[in-house]
XYZ file of C-alpha atoms in Angstrom:
786
model
C 140.589 93.912 124.409
C 140.613 90.708 122.350
C 139.865 87.173 123.482
C 142.015 84.329 122.093
C 140.724 80.857 121.379
C 142.957 77.759 121.125
C 143.507 76.551 117.594
C 144.692 73.361 116.003
C 144.417 72.362 112.370
C 142.001 69.449 111.860
C 143.219 66.186 110.473
C 141.444 64.451 107.605
C 138.231 62.785 108.803
C 138.415 64.353 112.231
C 135.209 66.043 113.491
C 135.538 69.755 113.800
C 134.078 71.455 116.846
C 132.347 74.763 116.737
C 135.291 76.391 118.480
C 137.733 75.026 115.884
C 135.652 76.242 112.934
C 135.408 79.612 114.589
C 139.168 79.961 114.550
C 139.707 78.811 110.977
C 139.943 82.240 109.355
C 142.012 85.336 109.728
C 140.730 88.264 111.714
C 139.858 91.627 110.239
C 140.037 95.063 111.751
C 136.488 96.163 112.449
C 134.847 99.307 113.764
C 136.662 100.657 116.752
C 139.920 98.954 115.780
C 139.102 95.507 117.246
C 139.924 92.321 115.339
C 136.665 90.747 114.135
C 135.822 87.297 112.801
C 132.797 85.017 112.648
C 132.906 82.323 115.322
C 130.813 79.503 116.686
C 130.266 78.972 120.360
C 131.857 76.267 122.491
C 131.246 72.825 120.944
C 128.410 74.188 118.764
C 127.912 73.175 115.147
C 126.298 74.846 112.187
C 122.602 73.997 112.387
C 123.522 71.108 114.735
C 125.101 69.029 111.943
C 128.491 67.359 112.090
C 131.298 69.047 110.212
C 134.369 67.116 109.010
C 137.675 68.187 107.496
C 139.040 66.172 104.600
C 142.645 67.349 104.571
C 142.068 69.648 101.593
C 140.973 72.585 103.639
C 137.238 71.966 102.982
C 134.596 71.436 105.604
C 131.795 69.017 104.707
C 128.195 69.509 105.876
C 125.378 67.193 104.825
C 127.012 66.296 101.547
C 127.903 69.887 100.652
C 131.206 71.689 100.665
C 131.564 74.760 102.828
C 134.520 76.930 102.004
C 136.087 78.299 105.144
C 138.922 79.875 103.175
C 141.556 78.085 105.249
C 145.090 79.398 104.661
C 147.616 76.533 104.896
C 150.668 78.667 104.731
C 150.373 80.134 108.231
C 148.390 79.644 111.438
C 145.428 81.999 111.850
C 144.819 84.437 114.705
C 142.102 83.816 117.214
C 138.528 84.968 116.457
C 137.222 88.054 118.256
C 134.236 90.390 118.060
C 134.330 93.887 116.638
C 132.197 96.691 118.018
C 129.035 97.263 116.006
C 128.635 100.618 114.367
C 125.942 102.746 115.980
C 122.607 102.777 114.142
C 121.715 105.823 112.045
C 120.321 108.760 113.964
C 116.581 109.050 114.410
C 115.327 111.447 111.712
C 114.403 114.851 113.039
C 110.778 115.261 113.903
C 110.069 111.870 115.459
C 106.963 112.347 117.541
C 103.665 110.864 118.627
C 104.658 107.193 118.433
C 105.393 106.621 122.123
C 102.773 103.906 122.477
C 104.116 101.898 119.535
C 107.705 102.460 120.687
C 106.978 101.006 124.125
C 105.087 98.098 122.597
C 108.058 97.192 120.421
C 110.537 97.518 123.276
C 108.414 95.180 125.385
C 108.196 92.669 122.542
C 111.927 92.689 121.827
C 113.125 92.704 125.433
C 115.494 89.738 126.005
C 113.710 87.549 128.567
C 113.975 83.989 129.789
C 110.526 83.201 128.491
C 110.168 79.692 127.034
C 108.610 81.253 123.923
C 110.065 84.750 123.600
C 109.238 87.066 120.706
C 112.375 86.720 118.585
C 111.084 88.641 115.560
C 108.910 91.759 115.485
C 107.661 93.360 112.285
C 106.575 96.972 111.792
C 104.078 97.084 108.922
C 102.606 100.096 107.176
C 102.140 101.862 103.877
C 104.945 103.946 102.457
C 105.431 107.214 104.306
C 103.982 105.898 107.572
C 107.231 106.441 109.481
C 108.249 102.802 109.948
C 111.987 103.419 109.617
C 111.853 106.402 111.945
C 110.013 104.388 114.579
C 112.385 101.426 114.224
C 115.442 103.661 114.650
C 113.863 105.304 117.679
C 113.306 101.822 119.131
C 116.944 100.888 118.411
C 118.345 103.950 120.168
C 115.970 103.572 123.105
C 116.935 99.906 123.439
C 120.611 100.834 123.665
C 119.955 103.648 126.139
C 117.930 101.344 128.402
C 120.543 98.619 128.253
C 118.277 96.088 126.562
C 120.861 95.472 123.825
C 124.590 96.033 123.632
C 124.526 96.894 119.941
C 122.362 97.286 116.841
C 123.071 95.699 113.491
C 121.317 98.033 111.027
C 120.644 96.781 107.497
C 118.836 98.730 104.773
C 117.459 96.075 102.424
C 116.249 98.597 99.822
C 113.192 96.412 99.342
C 111.315 99.068 97.367
C 114.232 100.554 95.432
C 115.792 99.549 92.146
C 118.807 98.279 94.128
C 116.919 95.817 96.334
C 119.102 93.187 98.017
C 118.574 89.456 97.623
C 119.175 86.995 100.459
C 122.860 86.496 99.573
C 123.477 90.236 99.504
C 121.628 90.737 102.783
C 123.799 88.174 104.526
C 126.909 89.633 102.940
C 125.974 93.036 104.326
C 125.206 91.524 107.737
C 128.543 89.720 107.936
C 130.468 92.813 106.898
C 128.635 94.827 109.543
C 129.581 92.177 112.093
C 133.237 92.712 111.174
C 133.895 89.760 108.879
C 136.713 90.129 106.390
C 135.007 90.286 102.965
C 137.456 87.704 101.647
C 136.332 85.284 104.346
C 132.613 85.516 103.522
C 131.551 82.179 102.011
C 129.389 81.948 98.863
C 125.717 81.019 98.964
C 122.960 81.919 101.395
C 123.111 78.736 103.483
C 126.839 79.012 104.140
C 126.582 82.703 104.895
C 123.635 82.059 107.216
C 125.721 79.552 109.156
C 128.539 82.059 109.393
C 126.093 84.755 110.515
C 124.698 82.583 113.297
C 128.222 81.704 114.331
C 129.018 85.367 114.751
C 125.928 85.896 116.889
C 126.765 82.829 118.992
C 130.199 84.189 119.853
C 128.704 87.530 120.782
C 126.206 85.787 123.020
C 129.054 83.977 124.786
C 130.739 87.327 125.286
C 127.594 88.621 126.974
C 126.418 90.712 124.044
C 122.806 91.172 123.004
C 122.332 92.291 119.406
C 119.226 93.873 117.904
C 119.225 93.195 114.177
C 117.220 95.895 112.411
C 116.284 94.895 108.863
C 114.757 97.984 107.313
C 112.636 98.084 104.150
C 112.276 94.355 103.587
C 109.971 93.339 100.764
C 109.695 89.575 101.311
C 110.316 86.906 103.907
C 113.114 85.465 101.736
C 115.143 88.628 102.275
C 115.233 88.268 106.035
C 114.573 84.605 106.783
C 118.272 83.856 107.412
C 118.572 86.829 109.741
C 116.309 85.259 112.391
C 118.651 84.816 115.387
C 117.060 81.723 116.862
C 117.398 80.919 120.568
C 119.333 83.396 122.657
C 119.186 87.064 123.591
C 119.431 88.480 120.077
C 116.322 89.856 118.373
C 115.251 90.785 114.850
C 113.161 93.875 114.041
C 111.845 94.138 110.469
C 110.123 97.050 108.759
C 108.133 96.487 105.595
C 105.172 97.585 103.527
C 104.376 93.908 102.916
C 102.952 91.595 105.533
C 104.938 88.367 105.681
C 104.921 88.007 109.443
C 103.361 84.537 109.363
C 106.276 83.201 107.319
C 108.730 84.465 109.956
C 106.649 83.675 113.011
C 106.902 87.363 113.827
C 104.812 89.546 116.098
C 103.116 92.258 114.025
C 102.863 95.944 114.888
C 100.620 97.440 112.229
C 101.399 101.136 112.049
C 98.475 103.427 111.263
C 98.185 107.147 110.629
C 98.475 109.722 113.396
C 95.456 111.262 115.066
C 94.543 114.901 114.227
C 96.245 116.402 117.285
C 99.453 114.429 116.695
C 99.437 115.435 113.028
C 99.320 119.159 113.777
C 102.022 118.723 116.426
C 104.283 117.006 113.890
C 103.861 119.841 111.388
C 104.450 122.461 114.049
C 107.622 120.739 115.247
C 108.922 120.402 111.677
C 108.270 124.094 111.027
C 109.901 125.221 114.275
C 113.076 123.269 113.566
C 113.820 125.611 110.675
C 111.883 128.687 111.769
C 111.805 128.639 115.590
C 109.715 131.808 115.866
C 107.171 130.914 113.189
C 103.603 131.072 114.536
C 101.598 130.329 111.396
C 100.308 126.990 112.631
C 99.458 128.359 116.069
C 97.765 131.402 114.523
C 95.739 129.360 112.022
C 94.651 126.207 113.897
C 91.676 125.545 111.636
C 93.838 125.784 108.522
C 96.473 123.530 110.068
C 93.800 120.983 110.998
C 92.536 121.020 107.396
C 96.039 120.476 106.046
C 96.509 117.536 108.422
C 93.199 116.040 107.348
C 93.996 116.452 103.651
C 97.371 114.788 104.267
C 95.411 111.854 105.624
C 97.506 112.232 108.815
C 100.323 110.401 107.002
C 103.704 111.388 108.536
C 105.521 111.745 105.205
C 102.759 113.947 103.773
C 102.743 116.068 106.933
C 106.506 116.554 106.736
C 106.224 117.629 103.092
C 103.370 120.011 103.923
C 105.513 121.567 106.648
C 108.348 121.911 104.126
C 105.980 123.859 101.860
C 105.399 126.319 104.697
C 109.141 126.598 105.275
C 109.829 127.244 101.591
C 107.137 129.948 101.250
C 107.226 132.215 104.284
C 103.997 133.995 103.359
C 102.003 130.792 102.862
C 99.321 130.289 105.483
C 98.034 126.813 106.404
C 94.526 127.717 105.206
C 95.871 128.648 101.775
C 97.909 125.445 101.613
C 94.737 123.529 102.484
C 92.957 125.273 99.612
C 95.750 124.157 97.275
C 95.316 120.579 98.486
C 91.522 120.489 98.400
C 91.211 118.774 95.021
C 92.102 115.109 95.510
C 93.222 114.867 91.909
C 95.874 117.560 92.448
C 96.868 116.725 96.020
C 99.799 114.508 95.092
C 101.238 117.339 93.002
C 101.332 119.547 96.100
C 102.809 116.826 98.312
C 106.186 116.830 96.623
C 109.322 118.403 98.019
C 112.380 117.691 95.911
C 113.469 114.117 96.704
C 110.440 113.525 98.917
C 107.172 112.765 97.164
C 104.171 110.729 98.270
C 103.510 109.755 94.658
C 106.993 108.242 94.274
C 106.580 106.180 97.455
C 103.256 104.782 96.240
C 104.664 104.151 92.778
C 107.257 101.755 94.175
C 104.581 99.728 95.961
C 102.322 99.681 92.894
C 105.072 98.488 90.563
C 105.587 95.374 92.669
C 101.988 94.192 92.198
C 101.118 91.363 89.868
C 98.942 92.267 86.879
C 95.643 90.984 88.416
C 96.348 92.751 91.703
C 97.321 95.969 89.934
C 94.087 95.850 87.935
C 91.974 95.435 91.071
C 93.895 98.259 92.753
C 93.008 100.601 89.894
C 89.378 99.542 89.748
C 88.852 100.097 93.471
C 89.434 103.792 92.814
C 86.058 104.079 91.045
C 84.257 103.613 94.362
C 83.535 107.185 95.492
C 82.888 106.405 99.133
C 85.209 105.747 102.070
C 85.206 101.946 101.992
C 83.651 98.944 100.305
C 82.625 95.386 100.945
C 84.039 92.305 99.275
C 80.720 91.934 97.437
C 81.013 95.442 96.027
C 84.590 94.750 94.925
C 83.307 91.666 93.123
C 80.640 93.741 91.396
C 83.274 96.222 90.224
C 85.517 93.518 88.808
C 82.789 91.140 87.575
C 84.728 88.241 89.141
C 82.103 85.660 89.999
C 83.779 83.948 92.949
C 83.989 85.983 96.136
C 86.863 83.781 97.261
C 88.987 84.947 94.330
C 88.157 88.600 94.951
C 88.925 88.240 98.635
C 92.298 86.678 97.843
C 93.219 89.674 95.690
C 92.029 92.110 98.319
C 94.122 90.328 100.927
C 97.144 90.625 98.622
C 96.616 94.387 98.365
C 96.231 94.529 102.137
C 99.495 92.652 102.624
C 101.126 95.248 100.365
C 99.761 97.999 102.689
C 97.781 99.581 99.850
C 94.401 98.927 101.464
C 93.307 98.055 104.983
C 90.555 95.825 106.288
C 88.462 96.722 109.295
C 88.719 93.670 111.589
C 85.211 94.206 112.969
C 83.238 94.864 109.779
C 85.457 93.129 107.220
C 85.175 96.179 104.957
C 88.117 97.477 102.940
C 89.291 101.072 102.680
C 92.077 103.067 101.044
C 93.993 105.955 102.478
C 92.936 109.133 100.642
C 96.392 109.633 99.114
C 96.474 106.012 97.975
C 93.049 106.585 96.434
C 94.410 109.633 94.617
C 97.261 107.581 93.218
C 94.941 104.711 92.275
C 92.742 107.229 90.486
C 95.729 108.420 88.448
C 96.457 104.852 87.401
C 92.803 104.212 86.620
C 92.768 107.251 84.332
C 95.406 105.546 82.209
C 92.905 102.761 81.453
C 89.750 104.761 80.619
C 87.772 101.958 78.979
C 88.203 99.526 81.866
C 87.522 102.265 84.397
C 84.298 103.375 82.687
C 83.037 99.786 82.597
C 83.888 99.293 86.263
C 82.051 102.503 87.211
C 78.969 101.399 85.324
C 79.007 98.036 87.107
C 79.433 99.772 90.457
C 76.531 102.183 89.964
C 74.279 99.395 88.697
C 75.178 97.324 91.736
C 74.416 100.149 94.148
C 71.143 101.074 92.425
C 69.794 97.532 92.291
C 70.821 96.623 95.837
C 69.476 99.879 97.302
C 66.142 99.189 95.609
C 66.129 95.692 97.092
C 66.951 97.070 100.547
C 64.243 99.729 100.338
C 61.729 97.056 99.409
C 62.510 95.254 102.668
C 62.526 98.391 104.800
C 59.401 99.939 103.257
C 57.611 96.969 101.653
C 54.142 98.473 101.129
C 55.187 100.502 98.102
C 56.854 97.541 96.324
C 55.487 94.501 94.613
C 55.771 90.837 95.504
C 59.157 89.291 94.754
C 61.103 92.514 95.278
C 63.700 92.658 98.029
C 64.615 88.985 97.917
C 68.328 89.768 98.095
C 67.903 90.349 101.833
C 66.516 87.851 104.293
C 64.558 90.489 106.148
C 64.238 94.093 107.272
C 67.094 93.925 109.777
C 69.573 92.700 107.186
C 68.486 95.392 104.728
C 68.851 98.105 107.376
C 72.319 96.822 108.276
C 73.382 96.962 104.610
C 72.055 100.503 104.222
C 73.853 101.596 107.369
C 77.148 100.157 106.140
C 76.785 101.600 102.637
C 75.168 104.966 103.398
C 78.258 107.110 102.779
C 79.041 105.177 99.599
C 75.500 105.552 98.300
C 75.387 109.286 98.946
C 78.740 109.657 97.173
C 77.468 107.453 94.333
C 74.617 109.906 93.672
C 77.187 112.651 93.138
C 79.357 110.392 90.981
C 76.422 109.300 88.836
C 75.461 112.899 88.152
C 79.053 113.883 87.351
C 79.357 110.911 84.992
C 76.168 111.822 83.133
C 74.241 108.894 84.619
C 71.275 111.161 85.391
C 68.654 108.449 85.713
C 70.876 106.532 88.119
C 71.284 109.623 90.284
C 67.507 110.040 90.439
C 66.775 106.386 91.144
C 69.391 106.138 93.873
C 67.951 109.228 95.559
C 64.430 107.859 95.377
C 65.433 104.486 96.837
C 67.598 105.984 99.574
C 65.412 108.807 100.872
C 63.136 106.671 103.076
C 66.124 105.216 104.924
C 67.811 108.584 105.358
C 64.668 109.992 106.975
C 64.237 106.892 109.081
C 67.750 107.296 110.482
C 67.517 111.118 110.589
C 70.353 111.605 108.097
C 68.586 114.757 107.025
C 71.582 116.642 105.636
C 72.391 113.667 103.435
C 68.804 113.613 102.197
C 68.900 117.307 101.324
C 72.249 116.835 99.585
C 71.133 114.048 97.264
C 67.707 115.635 96.691
C 69.453 118.648 95.210
C 71.625 116.396 93.038
C 68.559 114.495 91.832
C 66.882 117.782 90.880
C 69.989 118.884 88.974
C 70.163 115.508 87.227
C 66.521 115.722 86.145
C 67.043 119.253 84.868
C 70.253 118.324 83.009
C 68.563 115.364 81.347
C 65.523 117.480 80.367
C 63.194 115.070 82.155
C 60.073 117.043 83.190
C 58.470 114.176 85.104
C 61.693 113.448 86.888
C 62.096 117.105 87.695
C 58.590 117.336 89.167
C 59.295 114.290 91.361
C 62.664 115.751 92.362
C 60.952 118.930 93.586
C 58.809 116.767 95.870
C 61.931 115.000 97.154
C 63.614 118.329 97.819
C 60.523 119.645 99.595
C 60.449 116.599 101.890
C 64.129 117.049 102.758
C 63.616 120.721 103.599
C 60.479 119.909 105.558
C 62.324 117.383 107.735
C 64.934 120.047 108.464
C 62.138 122.427 109.546
C 62.871 124.838 106.715
C 59.167 125.153 106.092
C 58.988 128.221 103.850
C 61.506 126.696 101.441
C 59.693 123.376 101.644
C 56.376 125.017 100.766
C 57.941 126.672 97.724
C 59.427 123.367 96.546
C 56.139 121.492 96.945
C 54.173 124.229 95.153
C 56.634 124.051 92.257
C 56.114 120.283 92.183
C 52.323 120.801 92.226
C 52.466 123.179 89.285
C 54.689 120.880 87.248
C 52.580 117.775 87.914
C 49.447 119.697 86.977
C 51.018 120.817 83.696
C 51.924 117.201 82.946
C 48.395 116.004 83.762
C 49.875 113.742 86.464
C 47.038 113.539 88.996
C 48.898 111.088 91.222
C 51.877 113.407 91.527
C 49.566 116.367 91.983
C 47.868 114.657 94.951
C 51.213 113.815 96.523
C 52.447 117.394 96.183
C 49.264 118.819 97.665
C 49.430 116.371 100.576
C 52.924 117.606 101.382
C 51.790 121.211 101.109
C 49.102 120.465 103.689
C 51.683 119.084 106.116
C 53.905 122.149 105.696
C 50.937 124.468 106.252
C 50.159 122.592 109.475
C 53.785 123.109 110.623
C 53.416 126.818 109.802
C 50.210 126.838 111.917
C 48.061 127.803 108.940
C 45.515 125.209 109.966
C 42.498 126.214 107.854
C 44.624 126.154 104.687
C 46.071 122.825 105.747
C 42.602 121.325 106.248
C 41.524 122.454 102.784
C 44.652 120.965 101.213
C 44.153 117.598 102.913
C 40.458 117.367 102.069
C 41.238 118.043 98.410
C 44.011 115.448 98.550
C 41.680 112.909 100.127
C 39.155 113.395 97.335
C 41.852 113.035 94.682
C 43.183 109.793 96.153
C 39.660 108.394 96.410
C 38.982 109.294 92.784
C 42.246 107.604 91.760
C 41.412 104.489 93.768
C 44.703 104.905 95.650
C 43.912 103.248 98.979
C 47.379 103.816 100.358
C 47.276 107.554 99.592
C 43.750 107.762 100.989
C 44.840 106.201 104.289
C 47.713 108.679 104.608
C 45.361 111.569 103.837
C 42.951 110.519 106.610
C 45.781 110.481 109.151
C 47.137 113.857 108.000
C 43.650 115.337 108.152
C 43.230 114.040 111.689
C 46.422 115.850 112.802
C 45.063 119.147 111.441
C 41.674 118.588 113.098
C 43.511 118.080 116.417
C 45.199 121.460 115.950
C 41.760 122.964 115.322
C 40.585 121.276 118.567
C 37.911 119.303 116.748
C 38.845 116.185 118.643
C 35.877 113.933 117.870
C 36.388 114.487 114.120
C 40.111 113.937 114.592
C 39.510 110.630 116.404
C 37.284 109.423 113.590
C 39.896 110.387 110.977
C 42.692 108.568 112.818
C 40.624 105.468 113.394
C 39.771 105.379 109.682
C 43.449 105.749 108.811
C 44.398 103.047 111.313
C 41.946 100.568 109.808
C 43.104 101.303 106.246
C 46.786 100.939 107.156
C 46.079 97.640 108.908
C 44.199 96.351 105.876
C 47.117 97.333 103.621
C 49.690 95.788 105.943
C 51.514 99.107 106.273
C 52.965 98.576 109.741
C 55.023 101.741 109.708
C 52.105 104.083 109.089
C 49.864 101.985 111.304
C 52.237 102.727 114.201
C 52.100 106.430 113.382
C 48.303 106.332 113.347
C 48.273 104.677 116.793
C 50.450 107.472 118.136
C 48.265 110.203 116.611
C 45.145 108.515 117.964
C 46.704 108.446 121.440
C 47.256 112.214 121.346
C 43.561 112.779 120.527
C 42.500 110.429 123.322
C 44.684 112.419 125.729
C 42.911 115.607 124.685
C 39.588 113.857 125.283
C 40.903 112.875 128.767
C 40.469 109.183 128.027
C 43.861 108.483 129.548
C 43.718 104.693 129.824
C 42.851 104.391 126.129
C 45.530 106.944 125.304
C 48.133 104.996 127.260
C 47.198 101.782 125.451
C 47.443 103.530 122.071
C 50.870 105.000 122.850
C 52.211 101.692 124.164
C 51.031 99.998 120.973
C 52.723 102.668 118.887
C 55.877 102.338 120.983
C 56.059 98.578 120.462
C 55.456 98.895 116.726
C 58.153 101.532 116.279
C 60.636 99.520 118.336
C 59.935 96.440 116.223
C 60.510 98.494 113.068
C 63.721 100.047 114.378
C 62.288 103.559 113.952
C 64.078 105.277 116.815
C 62.803 108.753 116.029
C 59.146 107.812 116.174
C 59.921 105.602 119.168
C 61.157 108.732 120.936
C 57.944 110.568 120.007
C 55.906 107.677 121.422
C 57.901 107.704 124.689
C 57.328 111.443 125.039
C 53.588 111.144 124.441
C 53.353 108.165 126.783
C 55.095 110.181 129.497
C 52.545 112.972 129.141
C 49.666 110.493 129.416
C 51.174 108.797 132.471
C 51.617 112.193 134.141
C 47.973 112.946 133.521
C 47.125 109.651 135.212
C 49.322 110.494 138.212
C 51.856 107.712 137.499
C 54.823 110.008 138.140
C 57.631 107.452 138.402
C 56.708 105.867 135.092
C 56.104 109.272 133.530
C 59.590 110.487 134.471
C 61.134 107.301 133.109
C 59.280 107.690 129.806
C 60.263 111.346 129.540
C 63.923 110.582 130.196
C 63.895 107.883 127.523
C 62.461 110.351 125.025
C 65.079 112.977 125.886
C 67.875 110.438 125.567
C 66.735 109.211 122.151
C 66.250 112.700 120.733
C 69.701 113.658 121.988
C 71.256 110.605 120.337
C 69.419 111.409 117.103
C 70.574 115.034 117.299
C 67.020 116.316 116.797
C 67.440 119.576 118.681
C 63.879 120.843 118.214
C 62.258 117.643 119.452
C 64.831 117.499 122.244
C 63.792 120.987 123.346
C 60.133 119.990 123.376
C 60.749 116.693 125.190
C 62.966 118.385 127.802
C 60.294 120.985 128.450
C 57.676 118.230 128.742
C 59.899 116.339 131.170
C 60.323 119.540 133.231
C 56.510 119.721 133.524
C 56.505 116.125 134.770
C 59.262 116.816 137.305
C 57.318 119.831 138.540
C 54.131 117.776 138.880
C 56.087 115.112 140.760
C 57.267 117.838 143.195
C 60.929 117.244 142.405
C 63.428 119.898 143.641
C 63.125 123.290 141.963
C 66.781 123.196 140.889
C 66.139 119.957 138.990
C 63.127 121.437 137.227
C 65.023 124.597 136.329
C 67.982 122.614 134.967
C 65.630 120.766 132.639
C 64.036 124.054 131.481
C 67.485 125.426 130.738
C 68.362 122.257 128.828
C 65.196 122.726 126.812
C 66.110 126.338 126.014
C 69.639 125.332 124.996
C 68.321 122.687 122.611
C 65.873 125.136 121.066
C 68.591 127.752 120.620
C 70.840 125.178 118.939
C 68.312 124.759 116.143
C 67.417 128.432 115.866
C 64.041 128.199 117.630
C 64.518 131.441 119.604
C 60.877 131.966 120.515
C 60.544 128.459 121.989
C 63.815 128.933 123.923
C 62.528 132.143 125.508
C 59.283 130.443 126.500
C 61.188 127.614 128.185
C 63.314 130.083 130.160
C 60.288 132.142 131.170
C 58.704 128.998 132.600
C 61.927 128.374 134.521
C 61.574 131.763 136.195
C 57.989 131.157 137.310
């Protein structure tokens, strides 16, 4: 049913009302057969400016002519609204975006709020599912009665046929039912016409959701903003220009692992309803999802690979995708290809931004700081680097963590960036060299702050103190471990060795023992490949320490004995003493105490002959631990007190704290409990100050034992629980088993319920079993049965 408006032709110089302008063109048959024409509301004007007719058929606005295509030969029919075409169907497989869908519906809901959200923007990298989500929102909005119609516009922002502002408005007016011959030229005139159309629809009680899909710039969609009223604009884009539009941003991220597998399963079942490959191979499916980076487009393509090859299992597909350099080749399915999507985003970058994008690919780890990006590019001003990083972030090619400020690439984006970097080998090689030099130097500076005794004055000045150095190492750990691998692969053997040496203390401090073992093996391979006998001997020591920390004592002994032999053949007495010292500690762990004592006494003599006061102090403490095991407690006390004094004189606070703890254990054995408690509390404070949580846990456990011996049961239980909690957080299963068993003894002594004691014994046994300590687990359970 059409609605007629009164019409009269304006006289020259007479103001034209909004209603009269609305009726100044002929109607056109729109969707559904209704007559459609742009119209202004009652007494409204274009952008609130006065319009005047001059008798020639032109309408003047602010000194400009607006062609309204007035036909003088016949009166024109009244303006009416055509029905909007329904939006495209939601692509098959939409899933797992319910939270974002509801958020967008809430944002776009027409409300009488004084400051409603008129524009919402869905941002995300290519292949994130922005269009699918936006279409799902459009259909849901219609179904819930939030809007009477959807004006869908594909702006082709990342295609060769991208639309400019004029073309966007032309498409919008045509979709609104405007006769193409009546569409005025120029963006401003078309924008006025567009708003007029929306105003008439508002008067008719309509609420329109304008969906501008694949916009690449604010200029494309600026004129589509509805303004006041019930209409809303929803924009999807890979580029963030929300501030320019005053839009509310919904930043779309990848799916979680469970959602990713569900998407693949649903896509497979649509074509092959009875296919059970994903259900039958959950681990393989999870690997595929992870290698797709949980990106919806990649997951859809992976599912298509399973559809195309009926005998292909998810685990085999994951094997095909394992190599990052070949992953984009696999993720291609006819017209759908992750590489093509990324290519369109990359081609829109300016030359400086494209260069930075390529260079970021040399970083082997998961993320990087702005400072590291500056080191890679050699740009001196952080402000300039940050500006370029922000530009890449706005293009959805990298993301910034809002809490840490660090930047990271999606794995598939990294793969594509690596392909582009390979096309510029000279620049890439230079960037990699700068990156590795940056990591090596800064790690050395951080180590000097964390473990200052072994470094000279003036080293470590890049960090204000130990806490700052520890924070940097924590943030960069994954990058540094990856950099060791990269350095070795690139033939930078010395860099691989130096990075390992500088990083090992921190990795042990934070109980990143698998990382330590990993890079120790790489350092050994690097020394061997570079035919560096001294480096190889040192690398064997590093490997032995890593194995020792993991309680793989037989392997550790073999590594240290190899190091001893090699240092002896080189005539390196310092290295020989270090290797023998480590052998003594492994022998103690293997309960071969007499051999351990002999090793430590020889080491002590060697360090004294070398005048190495630091090594001598360590040897005294190690010897004291062995003497404890041999129950020669007075000799052990003397050894620990000697070590304590030497460490204090050298200013080695870390080893001083360890010596206090060892001394406390001897004093316990001598039943001097008050002195033992004081020693353990001193050790505890020192370790807490140093941020050494593992040794802090050891001190809590020993303090709990001492307090139990003194009859202070409440404090003893508290100390034992703290030890158990720390060991659990550090994932040290063997120490957790021991501490849990010790706490069970305290609970028993405190006459706590038998069920509570037994539960702690069982927890001890479970922890022991988790690390393969079967004999200790059986002992804990046997005590539970007593």
